[in-house]
PDB file of C-alpha atoms in Angstrom:
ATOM      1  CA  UNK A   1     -45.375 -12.136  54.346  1.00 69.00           C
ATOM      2  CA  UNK A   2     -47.933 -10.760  56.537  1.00 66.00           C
ATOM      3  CA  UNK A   3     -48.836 -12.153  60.045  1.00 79.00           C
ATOM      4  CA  UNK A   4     -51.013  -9.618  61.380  1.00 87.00           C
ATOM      5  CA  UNK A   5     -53.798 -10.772  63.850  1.00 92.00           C
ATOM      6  CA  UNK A   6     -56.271  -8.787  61.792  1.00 92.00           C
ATOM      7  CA  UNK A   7     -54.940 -10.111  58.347  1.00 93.00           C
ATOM      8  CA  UNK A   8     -55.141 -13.832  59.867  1.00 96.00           C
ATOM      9  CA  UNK A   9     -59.110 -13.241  60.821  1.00 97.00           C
ATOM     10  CA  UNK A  10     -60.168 -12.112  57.194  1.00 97.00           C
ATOM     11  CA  UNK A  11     -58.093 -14.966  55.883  1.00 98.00           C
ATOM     12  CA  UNK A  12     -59.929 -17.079  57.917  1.00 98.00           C
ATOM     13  CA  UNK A  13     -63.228 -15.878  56.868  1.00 98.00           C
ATOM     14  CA  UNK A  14     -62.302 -15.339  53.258  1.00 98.00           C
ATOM     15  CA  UNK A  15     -61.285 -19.350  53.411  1.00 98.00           C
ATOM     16  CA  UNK A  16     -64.889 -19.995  55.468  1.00 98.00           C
ATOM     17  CA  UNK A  17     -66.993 -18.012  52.621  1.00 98.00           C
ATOM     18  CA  UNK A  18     -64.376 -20.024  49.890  1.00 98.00           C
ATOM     19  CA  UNK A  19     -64.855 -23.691  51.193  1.00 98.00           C
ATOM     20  CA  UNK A  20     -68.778 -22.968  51.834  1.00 98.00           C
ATOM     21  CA  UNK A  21     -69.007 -21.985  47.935  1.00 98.00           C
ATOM     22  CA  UNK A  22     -66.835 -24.969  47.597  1.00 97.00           C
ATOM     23  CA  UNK A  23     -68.952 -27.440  49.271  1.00 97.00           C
ATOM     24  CA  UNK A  24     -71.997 -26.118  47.854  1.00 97.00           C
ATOM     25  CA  UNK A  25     -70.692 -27.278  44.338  1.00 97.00           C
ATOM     26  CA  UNK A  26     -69.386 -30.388  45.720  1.00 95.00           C
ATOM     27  CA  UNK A  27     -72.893 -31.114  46.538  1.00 95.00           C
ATOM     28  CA  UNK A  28     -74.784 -30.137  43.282  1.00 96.00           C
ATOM     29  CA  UNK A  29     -71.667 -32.176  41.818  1.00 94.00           C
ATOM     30  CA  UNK A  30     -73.381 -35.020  43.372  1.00 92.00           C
ATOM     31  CA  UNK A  31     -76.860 -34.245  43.171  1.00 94.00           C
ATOM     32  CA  UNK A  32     -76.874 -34.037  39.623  1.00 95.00           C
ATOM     33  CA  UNK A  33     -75.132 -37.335  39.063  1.00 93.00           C
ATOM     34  CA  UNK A  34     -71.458 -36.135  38.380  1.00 93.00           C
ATOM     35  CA  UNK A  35     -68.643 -38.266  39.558  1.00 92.00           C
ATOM     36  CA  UNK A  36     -70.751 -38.980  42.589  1.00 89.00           C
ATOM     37  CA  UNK A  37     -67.775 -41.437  43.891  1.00 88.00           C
ATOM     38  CA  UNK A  38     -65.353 -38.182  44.282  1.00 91.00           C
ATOM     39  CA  UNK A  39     -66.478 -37.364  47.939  1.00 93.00           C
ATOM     40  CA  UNK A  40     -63.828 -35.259  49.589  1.00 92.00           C
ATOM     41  CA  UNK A  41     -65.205 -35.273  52.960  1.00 95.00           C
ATOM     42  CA  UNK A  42     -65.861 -39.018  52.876  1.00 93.00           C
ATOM     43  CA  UNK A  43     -62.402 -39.670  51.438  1.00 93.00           C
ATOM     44  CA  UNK A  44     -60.628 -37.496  54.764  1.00 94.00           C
ATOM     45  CA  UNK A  45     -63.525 -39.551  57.163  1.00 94.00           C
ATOM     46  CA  UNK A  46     -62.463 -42.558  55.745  1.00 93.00           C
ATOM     47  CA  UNK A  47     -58.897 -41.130  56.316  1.00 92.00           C
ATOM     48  CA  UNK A  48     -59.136 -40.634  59.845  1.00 93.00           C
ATOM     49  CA  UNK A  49     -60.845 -43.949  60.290  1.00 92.00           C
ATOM     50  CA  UNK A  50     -57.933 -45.697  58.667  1.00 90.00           C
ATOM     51  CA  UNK A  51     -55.630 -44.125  60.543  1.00 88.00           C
ATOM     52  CA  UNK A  52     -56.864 -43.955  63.776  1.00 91.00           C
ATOM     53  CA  UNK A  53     -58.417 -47.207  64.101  1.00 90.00           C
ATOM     54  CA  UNK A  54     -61.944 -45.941  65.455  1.00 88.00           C
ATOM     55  CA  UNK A  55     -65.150 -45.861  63.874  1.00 87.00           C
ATOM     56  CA  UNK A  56     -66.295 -42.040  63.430  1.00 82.00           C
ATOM     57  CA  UNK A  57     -69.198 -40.692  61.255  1.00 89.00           C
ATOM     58  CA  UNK A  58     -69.346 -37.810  58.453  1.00 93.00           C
ATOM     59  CA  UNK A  59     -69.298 -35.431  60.871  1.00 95.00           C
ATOM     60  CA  UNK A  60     -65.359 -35.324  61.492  1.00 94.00           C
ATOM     61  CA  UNK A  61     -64.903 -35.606  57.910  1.00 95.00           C
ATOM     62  CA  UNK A  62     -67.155 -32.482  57.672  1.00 97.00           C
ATOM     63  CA  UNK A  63     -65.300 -30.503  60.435  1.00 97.00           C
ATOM     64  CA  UNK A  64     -62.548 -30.934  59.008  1.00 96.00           C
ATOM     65  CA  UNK A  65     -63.130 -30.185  55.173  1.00 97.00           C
ATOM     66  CA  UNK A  66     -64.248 -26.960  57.074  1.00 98.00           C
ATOM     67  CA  UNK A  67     -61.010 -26.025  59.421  1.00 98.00           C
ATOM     68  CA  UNK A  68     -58.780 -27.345  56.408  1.00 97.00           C
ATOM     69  CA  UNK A  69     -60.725 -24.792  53.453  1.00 98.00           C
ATOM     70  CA  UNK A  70     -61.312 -21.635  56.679  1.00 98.00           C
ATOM     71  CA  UNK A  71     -58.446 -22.171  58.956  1.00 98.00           C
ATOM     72  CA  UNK A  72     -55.238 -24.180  57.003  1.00 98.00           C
ATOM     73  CA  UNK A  73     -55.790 -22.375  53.654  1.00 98.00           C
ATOM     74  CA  UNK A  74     -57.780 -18.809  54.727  1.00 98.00           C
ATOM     75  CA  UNK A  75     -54.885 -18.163  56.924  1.00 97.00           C
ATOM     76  CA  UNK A  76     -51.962 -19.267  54.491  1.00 97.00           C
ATOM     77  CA  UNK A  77     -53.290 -17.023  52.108  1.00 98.00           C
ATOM     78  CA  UNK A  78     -53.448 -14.373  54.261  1.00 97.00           C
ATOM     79  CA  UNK A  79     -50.090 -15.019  55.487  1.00 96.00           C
ATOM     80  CA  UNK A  80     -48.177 -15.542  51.578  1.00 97.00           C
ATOM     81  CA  UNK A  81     -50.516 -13.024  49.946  1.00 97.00           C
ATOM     82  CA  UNK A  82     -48.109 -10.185  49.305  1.00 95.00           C
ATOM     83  CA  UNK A  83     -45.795 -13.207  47.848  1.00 96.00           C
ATOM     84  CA  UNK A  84     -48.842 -14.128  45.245  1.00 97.00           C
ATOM     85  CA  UNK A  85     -48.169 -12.688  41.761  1.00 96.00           C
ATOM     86  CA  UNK A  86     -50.967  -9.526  40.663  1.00 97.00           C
ATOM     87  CA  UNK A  87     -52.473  -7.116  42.215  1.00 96.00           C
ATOM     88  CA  UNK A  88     -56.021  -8.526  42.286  1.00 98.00           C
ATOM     89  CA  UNK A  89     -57.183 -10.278  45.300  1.00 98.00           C
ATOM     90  CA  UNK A  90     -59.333 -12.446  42.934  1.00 98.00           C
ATOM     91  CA  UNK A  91     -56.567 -13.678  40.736  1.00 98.00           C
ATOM     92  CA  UNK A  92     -54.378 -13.968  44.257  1.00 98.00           C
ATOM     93  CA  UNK A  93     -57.288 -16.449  45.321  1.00 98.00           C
ATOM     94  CA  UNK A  94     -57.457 -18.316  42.066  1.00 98.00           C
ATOM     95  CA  UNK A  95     -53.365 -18.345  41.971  1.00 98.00           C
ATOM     96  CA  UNK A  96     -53.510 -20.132  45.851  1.00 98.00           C
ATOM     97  CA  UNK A  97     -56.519 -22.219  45.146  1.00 98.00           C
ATOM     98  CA  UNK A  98     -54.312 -24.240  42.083  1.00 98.00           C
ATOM     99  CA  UNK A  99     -51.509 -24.413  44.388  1.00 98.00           C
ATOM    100  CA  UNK A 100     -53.858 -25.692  47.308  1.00 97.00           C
ATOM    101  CA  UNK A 101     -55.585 -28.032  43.980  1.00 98.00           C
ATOM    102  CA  UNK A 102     -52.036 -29.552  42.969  1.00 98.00           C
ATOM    103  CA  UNK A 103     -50.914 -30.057  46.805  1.00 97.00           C
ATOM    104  CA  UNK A 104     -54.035 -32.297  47.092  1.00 95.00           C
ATOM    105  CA  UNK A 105     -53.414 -34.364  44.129  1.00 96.00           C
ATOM    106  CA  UNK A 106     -49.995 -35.336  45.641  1.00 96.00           C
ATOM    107  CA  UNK A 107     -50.911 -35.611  49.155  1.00 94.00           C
ATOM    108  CA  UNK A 108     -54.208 -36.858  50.018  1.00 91.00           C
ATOM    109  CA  UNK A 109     -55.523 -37.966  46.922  1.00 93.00           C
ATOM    110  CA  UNK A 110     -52.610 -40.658  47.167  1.00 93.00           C
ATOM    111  CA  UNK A 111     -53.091 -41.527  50.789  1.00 90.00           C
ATOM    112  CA  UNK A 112     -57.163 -41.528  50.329  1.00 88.00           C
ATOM    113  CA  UNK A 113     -55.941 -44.531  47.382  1.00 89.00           C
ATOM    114  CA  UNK A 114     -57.443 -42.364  44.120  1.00 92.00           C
ATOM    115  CA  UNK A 115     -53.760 -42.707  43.115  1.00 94.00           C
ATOM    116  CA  UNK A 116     -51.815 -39.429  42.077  1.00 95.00           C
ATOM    117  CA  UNK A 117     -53.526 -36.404  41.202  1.00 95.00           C
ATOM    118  CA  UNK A 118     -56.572 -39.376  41.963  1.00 93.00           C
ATOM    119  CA  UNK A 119     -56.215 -40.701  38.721  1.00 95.00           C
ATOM    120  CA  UNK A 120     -57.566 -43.870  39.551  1.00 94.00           C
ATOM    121  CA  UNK A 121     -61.171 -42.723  39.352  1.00 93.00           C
ATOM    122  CA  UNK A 122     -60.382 -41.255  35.945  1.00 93.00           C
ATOM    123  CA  UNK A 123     -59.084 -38.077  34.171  1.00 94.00           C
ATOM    124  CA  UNK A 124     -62.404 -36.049  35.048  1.00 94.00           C
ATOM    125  CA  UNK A 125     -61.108 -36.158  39.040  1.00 94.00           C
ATOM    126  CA  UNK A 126     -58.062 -34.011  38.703  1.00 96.00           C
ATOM    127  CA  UNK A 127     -60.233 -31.874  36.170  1.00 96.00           C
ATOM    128  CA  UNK A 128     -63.156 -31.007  38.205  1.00 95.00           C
ATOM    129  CA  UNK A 129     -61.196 -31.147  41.347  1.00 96.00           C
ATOM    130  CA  UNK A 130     -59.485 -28.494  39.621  1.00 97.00           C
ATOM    131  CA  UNK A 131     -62.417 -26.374  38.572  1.00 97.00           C
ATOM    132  CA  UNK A 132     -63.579 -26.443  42.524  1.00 97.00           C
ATOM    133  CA  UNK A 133     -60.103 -25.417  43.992  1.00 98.00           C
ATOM    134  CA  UNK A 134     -60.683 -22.535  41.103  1.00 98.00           C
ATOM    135  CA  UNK A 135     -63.735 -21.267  42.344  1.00 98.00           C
ATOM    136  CA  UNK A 136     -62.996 -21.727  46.396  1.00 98.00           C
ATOM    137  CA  UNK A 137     -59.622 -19.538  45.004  1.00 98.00           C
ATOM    138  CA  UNK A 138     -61.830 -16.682  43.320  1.00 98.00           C
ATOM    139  CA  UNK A 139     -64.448 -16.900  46.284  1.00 98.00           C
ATOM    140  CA  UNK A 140     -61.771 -16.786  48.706  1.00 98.00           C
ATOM    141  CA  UNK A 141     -59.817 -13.608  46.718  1.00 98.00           C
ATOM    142  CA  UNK A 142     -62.876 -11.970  46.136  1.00 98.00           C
ATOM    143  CA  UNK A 143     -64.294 -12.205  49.951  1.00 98.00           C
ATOM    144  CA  UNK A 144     -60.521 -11.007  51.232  1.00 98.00           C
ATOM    145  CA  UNK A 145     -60.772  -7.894  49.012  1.00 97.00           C
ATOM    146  CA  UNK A 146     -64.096  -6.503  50.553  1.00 97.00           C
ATOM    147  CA  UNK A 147     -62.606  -7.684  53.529  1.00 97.00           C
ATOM    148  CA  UNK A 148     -59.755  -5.779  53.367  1.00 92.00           C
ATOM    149  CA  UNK A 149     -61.166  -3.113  51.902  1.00 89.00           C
ATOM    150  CA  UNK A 150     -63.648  -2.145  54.341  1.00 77.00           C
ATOM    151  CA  UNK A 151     -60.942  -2.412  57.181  1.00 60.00           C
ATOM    152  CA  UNK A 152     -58.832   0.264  54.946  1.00 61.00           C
ATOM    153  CA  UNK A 153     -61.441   2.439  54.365  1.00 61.00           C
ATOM    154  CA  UNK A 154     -62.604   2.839  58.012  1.00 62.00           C
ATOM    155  CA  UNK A 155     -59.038   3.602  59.374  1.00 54.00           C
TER     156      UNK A 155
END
């Protein structure tokens, strides 16, 4: 494990450029008409509402869907990376984004009430939730690399 300041930053802006690609499918998701009712930011908003008692807006669901994806998950990644299995960055990402998919289905998918791995909307949530924590993974791996990379090769 790796907690180096420097390490921390890139995982932080790997998991920015990952949960920006992210939310960017989310959103054509939605536009086009897909599973329109599997919101992830409205799910935590309505979250926080529930559990805090106050009326909020989109906005702290946003906010958060953004410090969870850059902050929570860029810097565990950065943190466990030497623990992740290969030696590409991009498989590294797509190896973390699964685990950060399957932590999800038994955490807040539950709590949100989409039932286990959010099954109650149907089999295509844990599927395409799936496909998103794959691509916010190899975004995320990817962006670390060069990240990385450049660092190494100017020192």
């Amino acid at each position: 494990m790796s907690f180096s300041l420097s390490g921390i930053i890139k995982g932080i802006i790997a998991g920015f450029i990952g949960t920006l690609v992210l939310t960017g499918l989310m959103m054509m998701k939605k536009y086009v008409g897909i599973m329109p009712s599997l919101d992830p930011v409205q799910m935590i908003t309505d979250m926080v509402v529930e559990k805090t008692g106050t009326q909020t807006n989109m906005m702290v669901g946003w906010v958060l869907h953004f410090i969870i994806g850059s902050v929570a998950w860029g810097m565990a990644f950065s943190v466990i990376n030497d623990l992740l299995p290969s030696n590409s960055q991009v498989m590294k990402g797509i190896t973390f984004g699964v685990g950060a998919w399957l932590l999800m289905m038994i955490g807040p998918m539950p709590m949100s009430g989409a039932g286990l791995f959010g099954l109650s909307m149907g089999i295509m949530a844990p599927v395409l939730t799936l496909v998103l924590h794959i691509a916010f993974g190899a975004t995320m791996g990817l962006t670390y690399s060069k990240l990385i990379s450049t660092y190494n090769s100017k020192h």
